[in-house]
Coordinates of C-alpha atoms in Angstrom, one line a residue:
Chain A
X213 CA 0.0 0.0 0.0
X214 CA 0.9 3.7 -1.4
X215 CA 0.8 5.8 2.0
X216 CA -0.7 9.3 1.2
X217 CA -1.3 12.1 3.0
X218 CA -3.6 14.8 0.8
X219 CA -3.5 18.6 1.9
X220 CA -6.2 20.7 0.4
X221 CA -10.2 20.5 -0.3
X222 CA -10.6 22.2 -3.3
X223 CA -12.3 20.5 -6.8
X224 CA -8.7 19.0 -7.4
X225 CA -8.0 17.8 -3.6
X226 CA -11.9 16.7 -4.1
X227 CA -11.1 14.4 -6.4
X228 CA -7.7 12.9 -5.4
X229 CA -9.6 11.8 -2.5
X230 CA -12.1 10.4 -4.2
X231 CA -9.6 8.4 -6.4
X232 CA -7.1 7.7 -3.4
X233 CA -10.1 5.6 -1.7
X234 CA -11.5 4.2 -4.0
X235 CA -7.9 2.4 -4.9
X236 CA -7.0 -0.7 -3.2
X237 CA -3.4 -0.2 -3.6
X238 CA -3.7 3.2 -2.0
X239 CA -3.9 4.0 1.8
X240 CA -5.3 8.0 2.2
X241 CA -3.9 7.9 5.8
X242 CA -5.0 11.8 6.1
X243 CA -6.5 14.5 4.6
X244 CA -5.7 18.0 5.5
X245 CA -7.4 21.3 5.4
X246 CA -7.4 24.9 7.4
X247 CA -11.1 24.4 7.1
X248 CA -13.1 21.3 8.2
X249 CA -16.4 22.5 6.4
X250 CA -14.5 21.8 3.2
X251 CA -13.9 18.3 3.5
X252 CA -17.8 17.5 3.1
X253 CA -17.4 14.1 1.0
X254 CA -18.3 11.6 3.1
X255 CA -18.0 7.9 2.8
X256 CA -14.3 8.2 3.4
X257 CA -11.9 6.3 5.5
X258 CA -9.1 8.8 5.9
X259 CA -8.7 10.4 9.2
X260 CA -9.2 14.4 8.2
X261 CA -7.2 17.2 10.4
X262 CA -6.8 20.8 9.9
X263 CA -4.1 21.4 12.1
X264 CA -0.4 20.8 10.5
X265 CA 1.4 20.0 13.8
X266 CA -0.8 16.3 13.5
X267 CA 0.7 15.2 10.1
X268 CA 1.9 11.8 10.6
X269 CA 4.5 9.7 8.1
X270 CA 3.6 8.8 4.7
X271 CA 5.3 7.5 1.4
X272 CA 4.5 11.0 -0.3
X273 CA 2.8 13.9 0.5
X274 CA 0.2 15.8 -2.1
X275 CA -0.7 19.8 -1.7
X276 CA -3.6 20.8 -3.6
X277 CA -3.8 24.1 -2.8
X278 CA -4.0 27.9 -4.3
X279 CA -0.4 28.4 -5.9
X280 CA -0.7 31.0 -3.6
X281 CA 0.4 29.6 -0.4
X282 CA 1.9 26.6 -1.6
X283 CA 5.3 27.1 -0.5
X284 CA 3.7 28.7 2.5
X285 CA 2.2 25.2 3.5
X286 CA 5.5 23.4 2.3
X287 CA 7.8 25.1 4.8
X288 CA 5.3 24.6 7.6
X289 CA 5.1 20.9 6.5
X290 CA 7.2 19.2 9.4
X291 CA 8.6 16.3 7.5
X292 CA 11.8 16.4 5.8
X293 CA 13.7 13.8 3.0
X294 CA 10.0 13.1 2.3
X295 CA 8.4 13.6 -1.4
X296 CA 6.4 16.4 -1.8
X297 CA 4.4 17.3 -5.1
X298 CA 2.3 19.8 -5.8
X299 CA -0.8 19.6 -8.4
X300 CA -0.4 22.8 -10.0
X301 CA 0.1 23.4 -13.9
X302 CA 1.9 26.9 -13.2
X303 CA 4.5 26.1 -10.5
X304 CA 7.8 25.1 -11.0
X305 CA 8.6 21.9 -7.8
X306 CA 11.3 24.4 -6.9
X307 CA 8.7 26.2 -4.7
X308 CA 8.7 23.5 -2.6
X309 CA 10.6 23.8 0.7
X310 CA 13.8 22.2 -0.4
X311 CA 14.2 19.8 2.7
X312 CA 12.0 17.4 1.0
X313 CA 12.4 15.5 -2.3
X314 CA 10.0 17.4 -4.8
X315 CA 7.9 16.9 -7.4
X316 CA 4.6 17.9 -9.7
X317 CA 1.5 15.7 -10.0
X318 CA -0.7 18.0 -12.3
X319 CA -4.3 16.7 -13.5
X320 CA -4.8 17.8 -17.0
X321 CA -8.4 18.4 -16.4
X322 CA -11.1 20.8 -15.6
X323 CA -12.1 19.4 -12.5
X324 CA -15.8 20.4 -10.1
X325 CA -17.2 18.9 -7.1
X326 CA -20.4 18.9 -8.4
X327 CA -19.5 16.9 -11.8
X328 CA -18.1 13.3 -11.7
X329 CA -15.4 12.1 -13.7
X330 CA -13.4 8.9 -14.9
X331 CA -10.3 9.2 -14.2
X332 CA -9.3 7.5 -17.1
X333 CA -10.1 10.8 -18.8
X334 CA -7.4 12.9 -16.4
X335 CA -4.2 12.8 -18.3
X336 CA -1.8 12.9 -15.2
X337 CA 1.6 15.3 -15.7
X338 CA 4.4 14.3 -13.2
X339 CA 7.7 15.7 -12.8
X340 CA 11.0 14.9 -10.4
X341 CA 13.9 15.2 -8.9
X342 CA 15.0 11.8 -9.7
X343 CA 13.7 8.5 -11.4
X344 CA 12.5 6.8 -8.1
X345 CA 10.2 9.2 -7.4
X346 CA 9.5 9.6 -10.7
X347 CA 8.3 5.9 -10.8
X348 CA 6.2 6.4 -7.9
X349 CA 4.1 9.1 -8.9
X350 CA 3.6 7.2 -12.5
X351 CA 2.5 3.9 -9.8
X352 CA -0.2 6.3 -7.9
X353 CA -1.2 7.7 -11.3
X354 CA -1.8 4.0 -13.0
X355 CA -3.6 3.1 -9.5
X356 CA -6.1 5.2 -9.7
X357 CA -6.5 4.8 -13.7
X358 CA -4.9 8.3 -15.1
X359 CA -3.0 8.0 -18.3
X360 CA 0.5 9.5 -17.5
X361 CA 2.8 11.8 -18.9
X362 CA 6.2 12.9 -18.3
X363 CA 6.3 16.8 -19.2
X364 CA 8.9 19.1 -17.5
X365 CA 8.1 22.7 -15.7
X366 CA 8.3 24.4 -19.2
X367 CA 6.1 21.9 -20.9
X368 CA 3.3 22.5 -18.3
X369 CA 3.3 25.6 -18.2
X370 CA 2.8 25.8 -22.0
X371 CA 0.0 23.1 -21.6
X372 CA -2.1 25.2 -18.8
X373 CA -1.7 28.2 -21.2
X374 CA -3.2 25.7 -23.8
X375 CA -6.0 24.6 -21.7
X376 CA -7.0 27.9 -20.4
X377 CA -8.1 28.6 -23.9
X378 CA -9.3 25.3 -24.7
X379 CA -11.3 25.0 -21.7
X380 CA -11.8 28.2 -19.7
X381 CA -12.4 30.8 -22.1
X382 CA -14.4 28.0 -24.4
X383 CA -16.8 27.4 -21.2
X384 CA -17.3 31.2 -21.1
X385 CA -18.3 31.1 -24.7
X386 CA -21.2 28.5 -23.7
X387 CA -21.9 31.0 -20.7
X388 CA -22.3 34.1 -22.6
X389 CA -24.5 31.7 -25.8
X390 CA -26.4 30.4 -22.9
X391 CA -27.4 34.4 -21.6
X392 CA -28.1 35.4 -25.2
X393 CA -30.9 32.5 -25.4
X394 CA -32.4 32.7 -21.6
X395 CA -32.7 36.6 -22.6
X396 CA -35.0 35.9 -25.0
X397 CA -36.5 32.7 -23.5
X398 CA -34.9 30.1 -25.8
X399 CA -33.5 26.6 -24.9
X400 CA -29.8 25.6 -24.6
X401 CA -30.5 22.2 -25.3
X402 CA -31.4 23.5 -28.7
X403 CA -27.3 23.8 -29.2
X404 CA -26.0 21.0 -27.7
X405 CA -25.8 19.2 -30.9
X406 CA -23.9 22.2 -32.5
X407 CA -21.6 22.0 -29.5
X408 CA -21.2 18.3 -29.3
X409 CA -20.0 18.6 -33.2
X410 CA -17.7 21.2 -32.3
X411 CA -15.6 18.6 -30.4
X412 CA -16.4 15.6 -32.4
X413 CA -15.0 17.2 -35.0
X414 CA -11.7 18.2 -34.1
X415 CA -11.3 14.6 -33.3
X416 CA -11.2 14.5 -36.9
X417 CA -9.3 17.4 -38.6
X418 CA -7.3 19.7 -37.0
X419 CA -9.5 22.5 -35.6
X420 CA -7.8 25.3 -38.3
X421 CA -9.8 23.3 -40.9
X422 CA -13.0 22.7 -38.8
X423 CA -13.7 26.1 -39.1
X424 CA -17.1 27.7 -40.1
X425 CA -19.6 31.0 -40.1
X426 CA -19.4 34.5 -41.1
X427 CA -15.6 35.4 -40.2
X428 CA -14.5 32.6 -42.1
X429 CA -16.8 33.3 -45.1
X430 CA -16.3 36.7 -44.6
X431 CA -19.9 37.8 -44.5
X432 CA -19.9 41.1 -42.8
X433 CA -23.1 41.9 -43.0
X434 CA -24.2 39.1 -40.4
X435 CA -20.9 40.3 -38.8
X436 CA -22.5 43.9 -38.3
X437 CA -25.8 42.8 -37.1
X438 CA -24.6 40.2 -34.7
X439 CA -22.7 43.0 -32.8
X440 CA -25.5 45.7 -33.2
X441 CA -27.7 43.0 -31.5
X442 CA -25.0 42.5 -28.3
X443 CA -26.2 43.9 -25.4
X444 CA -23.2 44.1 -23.6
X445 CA -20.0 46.1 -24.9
X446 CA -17.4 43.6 -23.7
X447 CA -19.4 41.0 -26.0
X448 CA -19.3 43.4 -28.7
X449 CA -15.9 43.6 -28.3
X450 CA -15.1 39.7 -28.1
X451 CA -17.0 39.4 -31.1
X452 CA -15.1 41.6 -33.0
X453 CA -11.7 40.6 -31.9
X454 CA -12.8 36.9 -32.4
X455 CA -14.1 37.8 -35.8
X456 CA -10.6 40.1 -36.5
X457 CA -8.7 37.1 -35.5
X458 CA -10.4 34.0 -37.6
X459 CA -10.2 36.4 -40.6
X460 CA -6.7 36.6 -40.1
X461 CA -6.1 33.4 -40.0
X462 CA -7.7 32.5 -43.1
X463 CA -6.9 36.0 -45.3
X464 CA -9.4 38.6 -45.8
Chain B
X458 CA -42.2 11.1 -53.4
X459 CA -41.1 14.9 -52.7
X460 CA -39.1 16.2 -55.7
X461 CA -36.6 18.7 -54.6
X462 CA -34.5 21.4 -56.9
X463 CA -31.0 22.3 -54.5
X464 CA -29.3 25.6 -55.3
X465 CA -26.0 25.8 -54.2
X466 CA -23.4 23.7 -53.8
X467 CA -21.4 24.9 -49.7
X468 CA -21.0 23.1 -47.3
X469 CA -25.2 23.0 -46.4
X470 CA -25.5 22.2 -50.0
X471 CA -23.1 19.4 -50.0
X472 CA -24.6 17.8 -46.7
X473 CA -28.4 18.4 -48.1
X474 CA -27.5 16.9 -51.3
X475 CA -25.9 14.0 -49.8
X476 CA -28.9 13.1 -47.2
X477 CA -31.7 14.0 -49.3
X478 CA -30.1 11.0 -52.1
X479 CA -30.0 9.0 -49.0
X480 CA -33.6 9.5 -48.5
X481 CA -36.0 6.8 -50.0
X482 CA -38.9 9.9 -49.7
X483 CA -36.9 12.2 -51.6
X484 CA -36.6 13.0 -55.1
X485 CA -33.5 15.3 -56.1
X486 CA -34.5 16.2 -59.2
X487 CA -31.4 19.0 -60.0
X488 CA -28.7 20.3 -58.3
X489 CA -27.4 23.9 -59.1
X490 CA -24.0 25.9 -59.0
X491 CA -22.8 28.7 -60.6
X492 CA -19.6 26.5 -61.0
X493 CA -19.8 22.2 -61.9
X494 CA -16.4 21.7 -60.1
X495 CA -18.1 22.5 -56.5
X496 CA -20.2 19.6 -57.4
X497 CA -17.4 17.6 -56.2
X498 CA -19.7 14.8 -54.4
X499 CA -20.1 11.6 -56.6
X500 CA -22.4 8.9 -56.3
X501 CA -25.5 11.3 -56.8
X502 CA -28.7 10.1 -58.9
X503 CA -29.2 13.5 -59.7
X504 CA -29.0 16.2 -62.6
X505 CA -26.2 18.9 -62.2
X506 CA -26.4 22.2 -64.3
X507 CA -24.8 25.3 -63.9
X508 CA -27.4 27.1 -65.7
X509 CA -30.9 28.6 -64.3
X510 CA -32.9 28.3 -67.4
X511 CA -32.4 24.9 -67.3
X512 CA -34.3 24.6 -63.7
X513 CA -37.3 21.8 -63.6
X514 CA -40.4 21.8 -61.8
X515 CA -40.4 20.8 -57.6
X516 CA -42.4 20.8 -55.0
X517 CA -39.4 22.6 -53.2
X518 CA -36.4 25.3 -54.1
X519 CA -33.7 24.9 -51.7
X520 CA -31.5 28.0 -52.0
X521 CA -28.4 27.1 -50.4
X522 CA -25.7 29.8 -51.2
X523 CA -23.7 32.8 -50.1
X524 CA -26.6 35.2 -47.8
X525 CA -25.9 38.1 -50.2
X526 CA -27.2 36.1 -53.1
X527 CA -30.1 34.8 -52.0
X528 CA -32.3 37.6 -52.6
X529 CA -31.0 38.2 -56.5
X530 CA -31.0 34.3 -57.2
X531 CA -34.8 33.9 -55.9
X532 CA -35.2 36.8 -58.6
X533 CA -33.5 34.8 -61.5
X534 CA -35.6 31.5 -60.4
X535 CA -38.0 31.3 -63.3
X536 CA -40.8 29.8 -61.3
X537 CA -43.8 31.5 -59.3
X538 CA -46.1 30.0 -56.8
X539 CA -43.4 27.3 -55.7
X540 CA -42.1 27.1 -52.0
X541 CA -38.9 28.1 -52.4
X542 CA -36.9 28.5 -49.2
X543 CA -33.7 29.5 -48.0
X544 CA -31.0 27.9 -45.6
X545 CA -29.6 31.0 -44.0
X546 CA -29.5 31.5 -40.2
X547 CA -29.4 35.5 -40.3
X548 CA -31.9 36.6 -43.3
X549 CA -35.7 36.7 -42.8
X550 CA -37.9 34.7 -45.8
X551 CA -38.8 37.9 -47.5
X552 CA -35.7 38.2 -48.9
X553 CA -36.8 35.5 -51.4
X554 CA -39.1 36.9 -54.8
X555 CA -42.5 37.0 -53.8
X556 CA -43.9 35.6 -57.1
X557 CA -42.9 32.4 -54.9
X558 CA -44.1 30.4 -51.1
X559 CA -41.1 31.6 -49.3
X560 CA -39.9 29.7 -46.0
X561 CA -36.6 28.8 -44.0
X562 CA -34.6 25.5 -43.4
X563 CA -32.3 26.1 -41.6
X564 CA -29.6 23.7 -40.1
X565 CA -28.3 24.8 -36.7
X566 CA -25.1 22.7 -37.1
X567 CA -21.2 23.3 -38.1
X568 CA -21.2 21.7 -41.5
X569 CA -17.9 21.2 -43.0
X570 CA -17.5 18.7 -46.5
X571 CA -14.6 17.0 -44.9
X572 CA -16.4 15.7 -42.1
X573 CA -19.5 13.7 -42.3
X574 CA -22.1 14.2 -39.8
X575 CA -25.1 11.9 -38.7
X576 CA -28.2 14.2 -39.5
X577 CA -30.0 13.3 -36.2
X578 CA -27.9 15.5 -34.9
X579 CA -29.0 18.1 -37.3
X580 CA -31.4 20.8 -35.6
X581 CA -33.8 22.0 -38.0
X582 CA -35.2 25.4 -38.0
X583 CA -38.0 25.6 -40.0
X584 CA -40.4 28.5 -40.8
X585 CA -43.0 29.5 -43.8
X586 CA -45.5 31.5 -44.8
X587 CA -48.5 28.8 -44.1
X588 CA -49.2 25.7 -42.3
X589 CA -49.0 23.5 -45.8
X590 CA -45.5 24.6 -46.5
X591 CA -44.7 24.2 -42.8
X592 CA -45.7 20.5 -43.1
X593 CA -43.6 19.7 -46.1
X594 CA -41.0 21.3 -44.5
X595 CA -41.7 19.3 -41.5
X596 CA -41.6 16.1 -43.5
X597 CA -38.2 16.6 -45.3
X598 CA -36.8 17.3 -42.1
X599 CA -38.0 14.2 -40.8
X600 CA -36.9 11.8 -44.3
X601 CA -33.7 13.3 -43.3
X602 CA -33.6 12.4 -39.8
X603 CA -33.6 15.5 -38.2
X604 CA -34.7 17.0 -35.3
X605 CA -37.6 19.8 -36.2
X606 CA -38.0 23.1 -35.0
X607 CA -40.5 25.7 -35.7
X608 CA -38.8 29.2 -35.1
X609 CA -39.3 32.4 -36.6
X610 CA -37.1 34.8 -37.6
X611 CA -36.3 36.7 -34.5
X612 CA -35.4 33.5 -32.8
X613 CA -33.9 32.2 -35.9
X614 CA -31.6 35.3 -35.3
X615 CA -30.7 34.5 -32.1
X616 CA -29.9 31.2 -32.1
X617 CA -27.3 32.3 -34.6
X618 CA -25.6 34.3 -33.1
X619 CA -25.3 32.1 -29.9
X620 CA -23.9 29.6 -32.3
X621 CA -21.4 32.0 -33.0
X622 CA -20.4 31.9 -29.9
X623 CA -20.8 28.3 -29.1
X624 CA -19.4 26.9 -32.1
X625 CA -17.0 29.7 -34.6
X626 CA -15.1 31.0 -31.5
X627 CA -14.8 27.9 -29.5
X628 CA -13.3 26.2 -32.4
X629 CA -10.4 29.2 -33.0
X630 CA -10.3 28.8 -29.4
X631 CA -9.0 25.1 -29.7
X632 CA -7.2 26.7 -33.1
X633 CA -4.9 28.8 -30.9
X634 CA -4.2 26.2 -28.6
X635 CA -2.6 24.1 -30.9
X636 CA -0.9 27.1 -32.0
X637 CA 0.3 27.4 -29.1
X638 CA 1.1 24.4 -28.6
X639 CA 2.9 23.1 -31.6
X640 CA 5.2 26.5 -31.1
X641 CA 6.6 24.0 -28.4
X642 CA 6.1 20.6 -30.3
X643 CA 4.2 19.5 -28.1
X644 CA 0.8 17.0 -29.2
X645 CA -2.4 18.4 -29.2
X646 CA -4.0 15.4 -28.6
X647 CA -3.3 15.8 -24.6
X648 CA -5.4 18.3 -24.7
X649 CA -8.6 16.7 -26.1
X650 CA -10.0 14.9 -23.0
X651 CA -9.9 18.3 -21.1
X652 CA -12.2 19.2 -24.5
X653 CA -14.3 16.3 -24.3
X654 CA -15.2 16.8 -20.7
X655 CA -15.6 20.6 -21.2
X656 CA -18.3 19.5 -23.4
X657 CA -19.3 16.5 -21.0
X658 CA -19.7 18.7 -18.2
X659 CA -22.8 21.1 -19.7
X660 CA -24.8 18.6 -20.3
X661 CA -24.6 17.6 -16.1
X662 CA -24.1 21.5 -15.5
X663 CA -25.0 24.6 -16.8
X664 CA -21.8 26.5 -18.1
X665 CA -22.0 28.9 -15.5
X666 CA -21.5 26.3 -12.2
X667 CA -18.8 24.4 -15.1
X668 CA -16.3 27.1 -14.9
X669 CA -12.9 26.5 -13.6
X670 CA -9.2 28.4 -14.0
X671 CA -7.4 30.8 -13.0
X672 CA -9.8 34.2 -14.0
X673 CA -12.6 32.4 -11.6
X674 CA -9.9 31.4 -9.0
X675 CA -8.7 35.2 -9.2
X676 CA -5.0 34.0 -9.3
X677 CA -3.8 37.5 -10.9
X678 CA 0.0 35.8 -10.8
X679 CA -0.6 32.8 -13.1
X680 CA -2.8 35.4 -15.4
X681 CA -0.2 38.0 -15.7
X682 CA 2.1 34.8 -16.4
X683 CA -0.1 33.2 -19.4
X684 CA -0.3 37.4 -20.5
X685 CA 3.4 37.7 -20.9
X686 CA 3.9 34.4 -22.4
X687 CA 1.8 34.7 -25.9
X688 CA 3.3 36.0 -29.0
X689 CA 0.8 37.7 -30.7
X690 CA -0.9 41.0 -29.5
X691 CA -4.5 40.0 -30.4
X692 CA -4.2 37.0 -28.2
X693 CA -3.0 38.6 -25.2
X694 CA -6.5 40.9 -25.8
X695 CA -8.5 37.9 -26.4
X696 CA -6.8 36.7 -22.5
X697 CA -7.2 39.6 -21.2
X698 CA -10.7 40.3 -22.4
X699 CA -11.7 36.5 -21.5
X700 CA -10.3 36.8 -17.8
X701 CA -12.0 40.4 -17.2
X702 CA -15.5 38.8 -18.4
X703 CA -14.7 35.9 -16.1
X704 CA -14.0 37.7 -13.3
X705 CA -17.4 40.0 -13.5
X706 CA -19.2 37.3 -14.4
X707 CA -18.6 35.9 -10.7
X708 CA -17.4 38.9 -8.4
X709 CA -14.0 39.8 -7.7

């Protein structure tokens, strides 16, 4: 059994949990956070402490945490020659207090407390100091059924600027398409198929040929009308840069 | 059988063409363009011409081109009292000659020819000036396989340009992030089951409760990070702009 101790409550800590018990090769000896209230999932046989000075000895400890204060939490962690990861995609392991071996255990994912998830659909980045510990985060990662990926501090980086736009600013697309309809009392459902094709289809060609609509056919008399009709000026404005941008890309 | 005349050879056309020879119910009696060589798509049972005074008689004209040639095309159609109907999202049936039964059908779906798509998931917007027209309309939806929807032009209007959103702009949204990541060689396949569950997740959540990152997290470091790390001027806007509309959308 994998001893782990887990600090932090948020979606990511959430969900390690979640995947740390439900693995039989895993042992969640405890689960930490400042604030009780926020380890709410139940049905878990870890002992849970929000007080540091009670850590107790485990094969590798995990802080999921606001980048924030993750050094913070790493120099107040009273173990040393132990590894230490964090799960961050922006963090280099250095911030880690450096009396502990260190290392990354970043979840490619957009992850929620209130939506479930196979982990078999987490693509798991790990990084090192050295091979050992290297092999033992890609062991936890197989345990709980992540694929795994060996991607260095510079690679990350570059693949949370990637997935910012690829998740983040795409789920604010659906937010803002979603205001537009309930303004005017029409369903969301009604685009789901249009947004499932989206993604099927980039499973298929590369999304620079997936493209479609106005910008990319140049029609700029929709173009016009679509902003007039914006309520909002920073919508108007996202249009137009979107709309600046695709034509760009394919030549005016 | 319904006998159907198809102007236009896009990528609406090329889908129509292709489902309504599918189609037991259909007849597709001609297919127009301006130019033979868009009529790419073999394996057709129908009559191609590139010239109008060649057009048969149909119980339906399905004018499927450019928006800005809708109106002058409808003109040039040497038949009156036919349904003739257009396939445009943005312009309202009396744009088409009113020596004709004008009406809308109107996919709500990215339609590219390089990717084939399964017409149930084809949303069909349909709209006419009388009940008749409406049914036929209704029933070559339905030979088709799609899903029907009555919706006028206001809503028609609407719906486009949340498809915009949901669709044009997420799709340059996964188009920069292969940008950026090929910059680094790195594969943009890692990325896609982050996209798939972005997807996954509204149909469990509305897009508002799905939203995750850094501009919802207000972690100003990582942000002014991601700023300083793009290339190009527009897309450090387009972060910007995204992360400010993020951050209103749920309080500083």
């Amino acid at each position: 059994m994998i001893k782990i101790i887990l600090l932090g409550a948020g979606n990511v800590g959430y969900h390690l949990s979640k995947a740390f018990n439900k693995s039989t090769q895993i042992d969640l000896v405890q689960w930490y956070s400042r604030d009780y209230s926020s380890l709410s999932y139940n049905n878990i046989d870890t002992e849970i402490i929000n007080d540091l000075s009670k850590i107790k000895s485990a094969d590798i400890y995990i802080i999921s945490i606001s980048d924030s204060y993750v050094g913070e939490i790493s120099k107040k962690l009273n173990v040393s020659g132990k590894l230490v990861v964090h799960t961050s995609g922006s963090l280099d392991l250095s911030i880690i207090d450096q009396k502990n071996r260190r290392g990354v255990f970043y979840p490619l994912q957009t992850l929620s407390k209130n939506k479930e998830i196979e982990l078999a659909k987490v693509p798991m980045c790990i990084e090192s100091e050295n091979n050992k510990d290297l092999a033992l985060l890609e062991t936890i990662s197989k345990h709980i059924g992540c694929k795994t990926y060996k991607i260095d501090y510079n690679e990350r980086k570059i693949l949370h600027l990637a997935a910012i736009f690829s998740n983040n600013f795409v789920n604010h697309m659906f937010t803002i398409a979603k205001e537009i309809l309930d303004e005017k009392n029409l369903d969301f459902n009604i685009l789901k198929p249009l947004i499932n094709e989206t993604v099927d289809k980039i499973h298929k060609l590369d999304p620079e040929n997936a493209q479609t609509g106005p910008a990319v056919r140049n029609n700029n008399e929709i173009i016009v009308n679509h902003i007039k009709s914006l309520k909002k000026d920073d919508h108007k404005k996202l249009y137009e840069l979107m709309t600046k941008l695709i034509k760009e890309k394919y030549g005016e």
